Structure formats: C-alpha cells, structure tokens
Amino acid sequence: MPELPEVETIARSLQPQIIHHRIHAVEKLDWERMVKTPDPMLFRELVRGRMVEHVGRRAKWLLLMLDAGWTMALHLRMSGRVWVATDSNDEPDQHTHLVLRLDNDYRLFFRDPRKFGRVQLLDSHGLSELDQSLGVEPLGNTFDPETLGNILSQRRTVLKSLLLNQTLIAGLGNIYVDESLWHARLHPQQPAHTVTASETCRLHAAIRDVLQRAIAHGGSTLRDYRNGYNQIGQNQEYFSVYGRTGQPCLACGFAIERLIVAQRSTHVCPKCQVLR
DNA sequence: GGCATCCTGACC
DNA sequence: GGTCAGGATGCC
C-alpha cells in the first residue's frame, strides 16, 4: 500500500485540483463495504454538496476536510489509488469503486482492485478519535530521539513489529521499515528494549531521512501507487534494501538477504545489520 | 507472538 | 494450481 510518503504525495497533488471545489454528488459507489461509516445511504446524502476546504494526511489516512465540519478519511491499504480524472471521456473501470463528481466537472476516482481500502465520513469527534488511535507522526515536531527511546525501551517486541505498529509510530509500512533499519544499521529482529541510545539516534534520523527522501521523489511505485495526477512515483529507483535480494549492499557489497519477520517479507544486509 | 482473513491480479 | 503482494484486524 501507499505508506506515509505516498499518502503525503497524494494529498499535496490533490490540493491544487480540488480545494475550493464542491462535491456535486457521489457518482459511483459499487462496493459498499468500502464505506466504513456512516451507512452508504447517509454517506451519499452527507457528501452531496460539500465543499473541499483542505486536503491533508494523518499517518496513512488521506483526509479531505469538507465544510460543515465533515472530514472524508480514505485509507488505501494495499492497492488503493486516488486521483482526479480531468478528461470527461475517461471512464472509471471495474476496480474504481468510488467516484465523486466535482463542480468543475472533474471527478475524484478511488480505485482499489483488492477492495481492502476504506472511506469514512467523520465529524470532529470521529476525526479526533481516529487521531487518538494513531501514534506519533514520524515527521512531526514531537518525534525526537527521546520520544523514540521511550517507545523502544518499554517493549520487548522486535524492531520490525514495533515500527509497523501504527499505534506507536504512525505511517511506516513494510518498505520504509526495511529502508530505515538498513540506514540505521539495525537488525529487524533486534528486541526493541535492547536498542542503545546512540542506535536510537541513528534510527530516529534514518526514519526521518528515508521518509523525507521518499516524499521528495514523489513516493514509491511498485505496482498500484499513483499520485493525485495519476502519475507514478520515482522513489523505487532509490531503494537501498527493499526488493534488492541478492544484490550487493550499497554500503559493504555483501549480498542482500530476504527473510520473514513479523510475517512480512524483510530485506537486510547480513553484514551491516547484525543481530545482537 | 503467530496465523487467518479480507480481495484481486501477477507471476511461476 | 500455488505463491506472493505496499495493510490492518481479530482470534487463539
């Protein structure tokens, strides 16, 4: 799925296209399980006529801030794609399950072949609950080495699991966890509470660098991800370990290995990332 | 923690 | 036909 950098890139690319435009109607909604709340009938009713005031992001949630206090929160999960179709001849395909008609005749498409994606319409209370269910923003001001150290020191779980846990640090997924750990020279199976202060500083810096670079490159496109203009990202050209099994480590030349950690495909340099 | 589940498509 | 995939949840 889109992870933090991809969702951030989508949010930024949607802003100039949809802010200050009104949603005329929900033009297509053919997979109602996609709507988490409220029920699909009410969803259609409440969305009709709303003005998009801002587009933002919280963790991996894409947030369309609407007038009347509503927020449409979209989660793209594994294969979701959200973009603005500007060509009126461009028809939504069988995997495009949500289409919003805008007042400039543009349409917002939410395409998701695997149907894992979700959308919900939240009032301020619902938005606050969503916010509180998520951990610290790794690119936010409050995420410093001390904060990370406190999170690490209290858990005996392995680093990979901890970094994937959205209730602790919110926004990392499988790609950027592997990339961050490689840059920090830490093994994904190292127990969190054994990470030293200097390693914590390295990990903190690595997470921020990896995410910022990914955003600068417009996100990583493996298969499905596109930005709000339906364009691919470039960050996949800059991976250090993810998907580089058998290829030489960029730091030491040793072959990158693939293992399974926390039931997820995991990539490491066995020489740079030694398990202690 | 580990595992199944929600889905479809790509690839072998 | 089997396996794998950028995610999250729920169950033992």
CSV table of C-alpha atoms (C1' of nucleotides) in Angstrom, one decimal:
chain,number,residue,atom,x,y,z
A,1,MET,CA,0.0,0.0,0.0
A,2,PRO,CA,0.8,3.6,-0.1
A,3,GLU,CA,2.7,4.4,3.1
A,4,LEU,CA,3.2,7.8,4.6
A,5,PRO,CA,5.3,9.3,1.7
A,6,GLU,CA,2.8,8.1,-0.9
A,7,VAL,CA,-0.2,9.4,1.0
A,8,GLU,CA,1.6,12.7,1.6
A,9,THR,CA,2.3,13.0,-2.1
A,10,ILE,CA,-1.3,12.2,-3.0
A,11,ALA,CA,-2.5,14.9,-0.5
A,12,ARG,CA,-0.2,17.5,-1.9
A,13,SER,CA,-1.0,16.7,-5.5
A,14,LEU,CA,-4.8,16.8,-4.8
A,15,GLN,CA,-4.7,20.2,-3.1
A,16,PRO,CA,-4.4,22.4,-6.2
A,17,GLN,CA,-7.0,20.3,-8.0
A,18,ILE,CA,-9.9,20.0,-5.6
A,19,ILE,CA,-9.6,22.6,-2.8
A,20,HIS,CA,-12.4,25.2,-3.0
A,21,HIS,CA,-14.4,22.8,-5.3
A,22,ARG,CA,-17.7,21.4,-4.3
A,23,ILE,CA,-18.7,17.8,-4.5
A,24,HIS,CA,-21.8,17.7,-6.6
A,25,ALA,CA,-22.6,14.0,-5.9
A,26,VAL,CA,-21.3,10.6,-5.2
A,27,GLU,CA,-21.5,9.4,-8.8
A,28,LYS,CA,-20.4,5.8,-8.3
A,29,LEU,CA,-20.2,3.6,-5.2
A,30,ASP,CA,-20.4,0.0,-6.2
A,31,TRP,CA,-18.6,-1.7,-3.3
A,32,GLU,CA,-20.5,-0.5,-0.3
A,33,ARG,CA,-18.3,-2.4,2.2
A,34,MET,CA,-15.7,0.3,1.3
A,35,VAL,CA,-17.7,2.8,3.3
A,36,LYS,CA,-16.9,2.2,7.0
A,37,THR,CA,-19.2,4.8,8.4
A,38,PRO,CA,-21.9,6.1,8.1
A,39,ASP,CA,-24.1,3.7,6.2
A,40,PRO,CA,-23.7,4.2,2.4
A,41,MET,CA,-27.1,5.9,2.0
A,42,LEU,CA,-26.3,8.5,4.6
A,43,PHE,CA,-22.7,8.8,3.2
A,44,ARG,CA,-24.1,9.7,-0.2
A,45,GLU,CA,-26.5,12.2,1.3
A,46,LEU,CA,-24.0,13.9,3.6
A,47,VAL,CA,-21.3,14.2,0.9
A,48,ARG,CA,-23.5,15.8,-1.7
A,49,GLY,CA,-22.9,19.5,-1.9
A,50,ARG,CA,-19.9,19.6,0.4
A,51,MET,CA,-17.0,22.0,-0.3
A,52,VAL,CA,-13.5,20.7,-0.1
A,53,GLU,CA,-11.7,23.1,2.2
A,54,HIS,CA,-8.4,21.4,2.6
A,55,VAL,CA,-6.6,18.1,1.8
A,56,GLY,CA,-4.3,16.6,4.4
A,57,ARG,CA,-2.9,13.4,5.9
A,58,ARG,CA,-2.7,11.7,9.2
A,59,ALA,CA,-0.4,8.6,9.2
A,60,LYS,CA,-1.6,6.6,6.1
A,61,TRP,CA,-5.0,8.3,6.1
A,62,LEU,CA,-5.8,10.7,3.4
A,63,LEU,CA,-8.1,13.5,4.8
A,64,LEU,CA,-10.4,15.6,2.7
A,65,MET,CA,-11.6,18.3,5.0
A,66,LEU,CA,-15.0,19.4,4.0
A,67,ASP,CA,-17.3,22.2,5.0
A,68,ALA,CA,-19.9,21.8,7.8
A,69,GLY,CA,-17.3,20.2,9.9
A,70,TRP,CA,-17.0,16.9,8.0
A,71,THR,CA,-13.9,15.0,7.0
A,72,MET,CA,-13.7,12.3,4.5
A,73,ALA,CA,-10.9,9.9,5.6
A,74,LEU,CA,-9.6,7.4,3.0
A,75,HIS,CA,-7.3,4.5,3.6
A,76,LEU,CA,-5.7,3.0,0.6
A,77,ARG,CA,-4.5,-0.2,2.2
A,78,MET,CA,-2.6,-2.4,-0.4
A,79,SER,CA,-3.8,-1.4,-3.8
A,80,GLY,CA,-5.8,1.9,-3.5
A,81,ARG,CA,-5.3,4.7,-5.8
A,82,VAL,CA,-6.9,8.2,-5.6
A,83,TRP,CA,-6.6,10.7,-8.4
A,84,VAL,CA,-8.5,13.4,-10.2
A,85,ALA,CA,-9.9,12.5,-13.6
A,86,THR,CA,-9.9,15.7,-15.7
A,87,ASP,CA,-10.8,14.1,-19.0
A,88,SER,CA,-14.6,13.6,-19.2
A,89,ASN,CA,-14.0,10.7,-21.6
A,90,ASP,CA,-12.1,8.8,-19.0
A,91,GLU,CA,-14.5,6.3,-17.6
A,92,PRO,CA,-14.0,4.6,-14.3
A,93,ASP,CA,-13.0,0.9,-14.7
A,94,GLN,CA,-14.4,-2.1,-12.9
A,95,HIS,CA,-12.0,-1.6,-10.0
A,96,THR,CA,-12.9,2.1,-9.4
A,97,HIS,CA,-15.4,1.7,-6.7
A,98,LEU,CA,-15.9,5.4,-5.6
A,99,VAL,CA,-16.3,8.4,-7.9
A,100,LEU,CA,-17.1,11.9,-6.7
A,101,ARG,CA,-18.3,14.4,-9.2
A,102,LEU,CA,-16.8,17.9,-8.6
A,103,ASP,CA,-18.3,21.2,-9.6
A,104,ASN,CA,-15.7,21.8,-12.3
A,105,ASP,CA,-16.7,18.6,-13.9
A,106,TYR,CA,-13.5,16.9,-12.7
A,107,ARG,CA,-14.1,13.6,-10.9
A,108,LEU,CA,-12.2,12.1,-7.9
A,109,PHE,CA,-11.6,8.4,-8.5
A,110,PHE,CA,-10.9,5.9,-5.8
A,111,ARG,CA,-9.7,2.7,-7.4
A,112,ASP,CA,-8.8,-0.4,-5.5
A,113,PRO,CA,-8.6,-3.8,-7.1
A,114,ARG,CA,-8.1,-5.7,-3.9
A,115,LYS,CA,-11.0,-3.9,-2.1
A,116,PHE,CA,-9.1,-3.5,1.1
A,117,GLY,CA,-9.4,0.3,1.0
A,118,ARG,CA,-11.8,2.1,3.2
A,119,VAL,CA,-13.5,5.5,3.3
A,120,GLN,CA,-15.3,7.1,6.2
A,121,LEU,CA,-17.1,10.4,6.8
A,122,LEU,CA,-16.2,11.8,10.2
A,123,ASP,CA,-17.4,14.7,12.3
A,124,SER,CA,-14.9,16.5,14.6
A,125,HIS,CA,-15.4,13.9,17.3
A,126,GLY,CA,-14.8,11.0,14.9
A,127,LEU,CA,-11.7,12.7,13.5
A,128,SER,CA,-10.4,13.2,17.0
A,129,GLU,CA,-11.0,9.5,17.8
A,130,LEU,CA,-9.1,8.5,14.6
A,131,ASP,CA,-6.3,10.8,15.6
A,132,GLN,CA,-6.0,9.5,19.1
A,133,SER,CA,-5.9,5.9,17.8
A,134,LEU,CA,-2.7,6.6,16.0
A,135,GLY,CA,0.8,7.0,17.2
A,136,VAL,CA,3.2,9.9,16.7
A,137,GLU,CA,3.8,11.4,13.3
A,138,PRO,CA,7.4,10.5,12.4
A,139,LEU,CA,7.9,13.7,10.5
A,140,GLY,CA,6.2,15.8,13.2
A,141,ASN,CA,7.9,18.2,15.7
A,142,THR,CA,7.2,15.9,18.6
A,143,PHE,CA,9.1,13.0,17.2
A,144,ASP,CA,12.6,13.3,18.6
A,145,PRO,CA,15.1,10.7,19.7
A,146,GLU,CA,13.8,10.8,23.3
A,147,THR,CA,10.3,10.0,22.2
A,148,LEU,CA,11.6,7.1,20.1
A,149,GLY,CA,13.7,6.0,23.0
A,150,ASN,CA,10.7,5.9,25.3
A,151,ILE,CA,8.7,3.8,22.8
A,152,LEU,CA,11.6,1.4,22.3
A,153,SER,CA,12.6,0.9,26.0
A,154,GLN,CA,9.1,-0.2,27.0
A,155,ARG,CA,8.7,-3.0,24.5
A,156,ARG,CA,10.3,-6.4,24.2
A,157,THR,CA,9.0,-6.9,20.7
A,158,VAL,CA,11.3,-7.0,17.7
A,159,LEU,CA,12.1,-3.7,15.9
A,160,LYS,CA,10.3,-4.6,12.7
A,161,SER,CA,7.0,-5.3,14.5
A,162,LEU,CA,7.3,-2.2,16.6
A,163,LEU,CA,7.9,0.1,13.6
A,164,LEU,CA,4.9,-1.4,11.8
A,165,ASN,CA,2.6,-0.8,14.7
A,166,GLN,CA,0.6,2.2,13.8
A,167,THR,CA,-0.5,2.9,17.3
A,168,LEU,CA,3.1,3.7,18.3
A,169,ILE,CA,4.7,5.4,15.3
A,170,ALA,CA,2.2,6.1,12.5
A,171,GLY,CA,2.9,5.9,8.8
A,172,LEU,CA,5.7,3.4,8.3
A,173,GLY,CA,4.9,0.3,6.2
A,174,ASN,CA,7.0,-2.6,5.0
A,175,ILE,CA,9.1,-0.7,2.6
A,176,TYR,CA,10.1,2.2,4.8
A,177,VAL,CA,10.7,0.0,7.8
A,178,ASP,CA,13.3,-2.1,5.9
A,179,GLU,CA,14.9,1.0,4.5
A,180,SER,CA,15.0,2.8,7.8
A,181,LEU,CA,16.6,-0.2,9.6
A,182,TRP,CA,19.2,-0.6,6.9
A,183,HIS,CA,20.2,3.1,7.2
A,184,ALA,CA,20.3,2.8,11.0
A,185,ARG,CA,22.4,-0.5,10.6
A,186,LEU,CA,19.9,-2.3,12.9
A,187,HIS,CA,18.5,-5.8,12.5
A,188,PRO,CA,14.7,-6.1,12.2
A,189,GLN,CA,14.7,-8.9,14.8
A,190,GLN,CA,16.5,-7.0,17.5
A,191,PRO,CA,14.3,-6.6,20.6
A,192,ALA,CA,13.3,-3.0,20.9
A,193,HIS,CA,14.3,-2.6,24.6
A,194,THR,CA,17.9,-3.6,23.8
A,195,VAL,CA,18.5,-0.7,21.4
A,196,THR,CA,21.1,1.7,22.8
A,197,ALA,CA,20.9,5.5,23.0
A,198,SER,CA,23.2,6.0,20.0
A,199,GLU,CA,21.4,3.4,18.0
A,200,THR,CA,18.1,5.2,18.8
A,201,CYS,CA,19.5,8.4,17.5
A,202,ARG,CA,20.6,6.6,14.3
A,203,LEU,CA,17.1,5.0,13.9
A,204,HIS,CA,15.4,8.3,14.5
A,205,ALA,CA,17.5,10.1,11.9
A,206,ALA,CA,17.1,7.2,9.5
A,207,ILE,CA,13.3,7.2,9.7
A,208,ARG,CA,13.1,10.9,9.0
A,209,ASP,CA,15.6,10.9,6.2
A,210,VAL,CA,14.1,7.9,4.5
A,211,LEU,CA,10.6,9.4,4.6
A,212,GLN,CA,11.6,12.8,3.5
A,213,ARG,CA,13.6,11.5,0.6
A,214,ALA,CA,10.7,9.3,-0.5
A,215,ILE,CA,8.4,12.3,-0.4
A,216,ALA,CA,11.0,14.3,-2.4
A,217,HIS,CA,10.9,11.6,-5.0
A,218,GLY,CA,7.1,11.6,-5.2
A,219,GLY,CA,6.6,8.2,-3.4
A,220,SER,CA,7.4,4.6,-4.5
A,221,THR,CA,5.5,2.9,-7.2
A,222,LEU,CA,5.8,-0.9,-7.2
A,223,ARG,CA,2.6,-1.6,-9.0
A,224,ASP,CA,-0.5,0.3,-8.0
A,225,TYR,CA,0.6,3.6,-6.4
A,226,ARG,CA,-0.1,6.8,-8.4
A,227,ASN,CA,-0.3,10.4,-7.1
A,228,GLY,CA,-3.3,12.7,-7.5
A,229,TYR,CA,-2.5,13.3,-11.1
A,230,ASN,CA,-2.4,9.5,-11.8
A,231,GLN,CA,1.4,9.7,-12.2
A,232,ILE,CA,3.9,7.2,-10.8
A,233,GLY,CA,6.5,8.0,-8.2
A,234,GLN,CA,10.3,7.7,-8.6
A,235,ASN,CA,11.4,6.6,-5.1
A,236,GLN,CA,11.6,2.9,-6.1
A,237,GLU,CA,14.7,3.9,-8.0
A,238,TYR,CA,16.4,4.8,-4.7
A,239,PHE,CA,15.7,1.7,-2.5
A,240,SER,CA,18.8,0.6,-0.5
A,241,VAL,CA,17.5,-2.8,0.5
A,242,TYR,CA,13.8,-3.3,-0.2
A,243,GLY,CA,13.4,-5.7,-3.1
A,244,ARG,CA,17.2,-5.9,-3.6
A,245,THR,CA,17.6,-9.6,-2.6
A,246,GLY,CA,20.9,-11.0,-3.9
A,247,GLN,CA,22.1,-7.6,-5.0
A,248,PRO,CA,25.2,-6.0,-3.4
A,249,CYS,CA,24.7,-3.9,-0.3
A,250,LEU,CA,25.3,-0.3,-1.2
A,251,ALA,CA,27.5,0.1,1.9
A,252,CYS,CA,29.6,-3.0,2.0
A,253,GLY,CA,28.9,-5.0,-1.2
A,254,PHE,CA,27.6,-8.1,0.7
A,255,ALA,CA,24.5,-9.7,-0.9
A,256,ILE,CA,21.2,-8.5,0.5
A,257,GLU,CA,19.1,-11.3,2.1
A,258,ARG,CA,15.4,-11.7,2.3
A,259,LEU,CA,13.8,-13.2,5.4
A,260,ILE,CA,10.4,-13.2,7.0
A,261,VAL,CA,9.9,-11.1,10.2
A,262,ALA,CA,6.5,-10.4,11.7
A,263,GLN,CA,5.0,-12.4,8.8
A,264,ARG,CA,6.3,-9.8,6.4
A,265,SER,CA,8.9,-10.0,3.6
A,266,THR,CA,12.1,-8.4,5.1
A,267,HIS,CA,15.3,-7.3,3.5
A,268,VAL,CA,18.6,-6.9,5.3
A,269,CYS,CA,22.3,-6.7,4.7
A,270,PRO,CA,23.6,-9.5,7.0
A,271,LYS,CA,26.9,-7.8,7.4
A,272,CYS,CA,25.7,-4.2,8.2
A,273,GLN,CA,22.7,-5.3,10.2
A,274,VAL,CA,24.0,-7.7,12.8
A,275,LEU,CA,21.6,-9.3,15.3
A,276,ARG,CA,22.9,-8.8,18.8
B,1,DG,C1',3.6,-13.5,19.1
B,2,DG,C1',1.6,-16.3,15.2
B,3,DC,C1',-1.9,-17.0,11.9
B,4,DA,C1',-6.2,-16.4,9.1
B,5,DT,C1',-8.9,-13.2,6.8
B,6,DC,C1',-10.4,-9.5,3.8
B,7,DC,C1',-9.7,-9.4,-2.1
B,8,DT,C1',-7.7,-9.5,-7.0
B,9,DG,C1',-4.0,-9.9,-10.2
B,10,DA,C1',0.6,-11.1,-11.5
B,11,DC,C1',3.8,-14.4,-11.9
B,12,DC,C1',5.9,-19.1,-11.9
C,1,DG,C1',-2.6,-24.7,-9.4
C,2,DG,C1',0.2,-22.4,-5.9
C,3,DT,C1',2.5,-18.3,-4.1
C,4,DC,C1',3.1,-13.6,-3.4
C,5,DA,C1',1.9,-8.6,-2.7
C,6,DG,C1',2.9,-1.7,-0.3
C,7,DG,C1',-2.2,-3.2,5.3
C,8,DA,C1',-4.9,-3.9,9.3
C,9,DT,C1',-7.8,-6.6,12.3
C,10,DG,C1',-9.4,-10.2,15.1
C,11,DC,C1',-8.8,-14.6,17.1
C,12,DC,C1',-6.1,-18.2,19.8
